[in-house]
Amino acid sequence: MAYNELTFTEREQSLGDMAESVFEKYCDYNNIIFENFGQNHSPLNQICINAYIRGRPDYICENRIVSFVECKGVGSDGIFKFKLKSREALDHWKEYHPIALFIYNSHKQEICFMKYDTFLDILPGMEIKAFHEGNEYWAIPTTALRWEQATYL
């Protein structure tokens, strides 16, 4: 069964793990200082936590400037699924520090690392779909993003 066909509970078990692991290797390889900022598989009841706190970026980094980094993944279907709820939360956090997106394509072992504000320019015109539990996302073909090989893996 494809990842996007799993229930949220099933997807949540590995949500972001692979992309975050590759991001940490990227940082080590490029001498970027990073600290975990997000919530990894918390035992807390997520519905009781404020949406902005729940949706905080995965990392805070220092590389000339301090910025947040949100890690996401793309699978074999070649579609980057960026949830509308993620945008709401990241739009809040960008008031504190700039944000970058680190997107890992596990199928091709490629990364796309870009400024969040640049990414937002891609969204107009992208189709909005929904996971079967109702969470809506922009369906962004990987061809709309600029990729580089993750040679440090």
XYZ file of C-alpha atoms in Angstrom:
153
model
C 0.000 0.000 0.000
C 1.349 3.453 -0.920
C 2.232 5.835 1.912
C -0.524 8.315 1.005
C -3.094 5.486 1.147
C -2.283 4.687 4.797
C -4.395 6.133 7.619
C -2.978 9.127 9.469
C -2.267 6.906 12.483
C -0.212 4.585 10.255
C 1.569 7.496 8.502
C 2.289 9.183 11.841
C 4.504 6.278 12.958
C 7.287 7.326 10.572
C 6.234 10.884 9.737
C 9.297 12.869 8.736
C 11.872 10.422 10.102
C 13.655 9.761 6.814
C 13.730 13.405 5.675
C 14.932 14.557 9.099
C 17.688 11.941 9.149
C 18.909 13.058 5.708
C 18.731 16.708 6.799
C 20.947 15.989 9.808
C 23.486 14.270 7.527
C 23.321 17.274 5.188
C 24.047 19.604 8.113
C 26.947 17.476 9.357
C 28.411 17.332 5.845
C 28.070 21.114 5.386
C 29.084 22.130 8.943
C 25.689 23.647 9.734
C 24.794 23.933 13.418
C 21.284 22.613 14.107
C 19.038 21.769 17.015
C 15.777 19.850 17.034
C 12.871 22.244 17.495
C 9.886 20.172 16.404
C 7.890 17.474 18.097
C 8.927 13.915 17.260
C 6.340 11.231 17.940
C 5.123 12.837 21.145
C 3.037 10.677 23.496
C 0.874 13.751 24.200
C -2.645 13.945 22.820
C -2.001 16.179 19.789
C -5.562 17.433 19.539
C -5.113 19.178 22.916
C -2.017 21.106 21.778
C -2.290 24.505 20.100
C -2.017 24.117 16.301
C 0.938 26.525 16.074
C 2.865 24.617 18.729
C 1.955 21.302 17.104
C 3.070 22.619 13.697
C 6.362 24.172 14.727
C 9.309 23.680 12.354
C 11.527 20.632 12.803
C 14.833 22.437 13.361
C 16.427 25.731 14.229
C 19.761 26.249 12.486
C 22.653 28.655 12.452
C 24.470 29.105 9.169
C 25.312 32.807 8.781
C 21.765 33.571 10.017
C 19.432 31.785 12.391
C 16.524 30.112 10.612
C 13.926 27.423 11.011
C 13.900 24.358 8.773
C 10.868 22.224 8.015
C 11.661 18.741 6.653
C 9.287 16.948 4.303
C 9.425 13.850 2.137
C 8.364 12.738 -1.333
C 7.804 9.135 -2.298
C 7.702 7.122 -5.484
C 4.520 8.803 -6.774
C 6.548 11.954 -7.538
C 4.063 14.256 -5.802
C 5.065 16.512 -2.920
C 2.034 16.759 -0.651
C 2.173 20.015 1.306
C -0.723 20.265 3.752
C -2.715 23.471 4.001
C -2.450 23.169 7.803
C 1.356 23.129 7.482
C 1.225 26.445 5.673
C -0.930 27.998 8.397
C 1.576 26.982 11.073
C 4.703 27.927 9.099
C 3.226 31.321 8.220
C 3.004 31.925 11.968
C 6.596 30.809 12.675
C 8.131 32.891 9.879
C 7.327 35.955 11.974
C 10.168 34.902 14.316
C 12.864 33.637 11.930
C 13.164 32.922 8.215
C 12.111 29.403 7.229
C 13.604 26.978 4.740
C 12.067 23.770 3.419
C 14.204 20.659 3.148
C 12.434 18.134 0.941
C 13.830 14.634 0.489
C 12.838 12.453 -2.457
C 13.560 8.976 -1.093
C 12.798 7.319 -4.416
C 15.585 9.216 -6.225
C 17.792 10.144 -3.227
C 17.540 13.827 -4.122
C 16.982 16.915 -2.010
C 15.366 20.265 -2.588
C 16.462 22.912 -0.075
C 14.753 26.244 -0.586
C 13.494 29.350 1.166
C 9.924 28.980 2.340
C 8.911 32.314 0.776
C 10.257 31.114 -2.604
C 8.272 27.896 -2.191
C 5.070 29.881 -1.576
C 5.425 31.371 -5.076
C 4.969 27.845 -6.498
C 1.615 27.182 -4.799
C -0.773 29.321 -6.893
C -2.274 27.113 -9.557
C -1.298 23.842 -7.862
C -4.132 21.374 -7.408
C -5.535 20.877 -3.907
C -6.393 17.286 -2.991
C -7.153 15.511 0.275
C -5.960 12.445 2.147
C -8.790 10.025 2.822
C -9.198 11.333 6.402
C -9.850 14.813 4.979
C -6.532 16.669 5.444
C -6.110 18.852 2.361
C -2.775 19.319 0.602
C -1.290 20.968 -2.448
C -0.256 18.252 -4.924
C 3.064 19.554 -6.245
C 4.780 17.507 -8.962
C 8.476 17.025 -8.275
C 9.155 18.564 -11.688
C 8.055 21.925 -10.217
C 10.987 21.856 -7.768
C 14.754 22.094 -8.228
C 16.561 18.961 -7.045
C 20.153 17.985 -6.344
C 21.625 14.571 -5.677
C 22.139 13.737 -1.986
C 25.749 12.628 -2.478
C 26.655 12.633 1.249
C 24.416 9.647 2.072
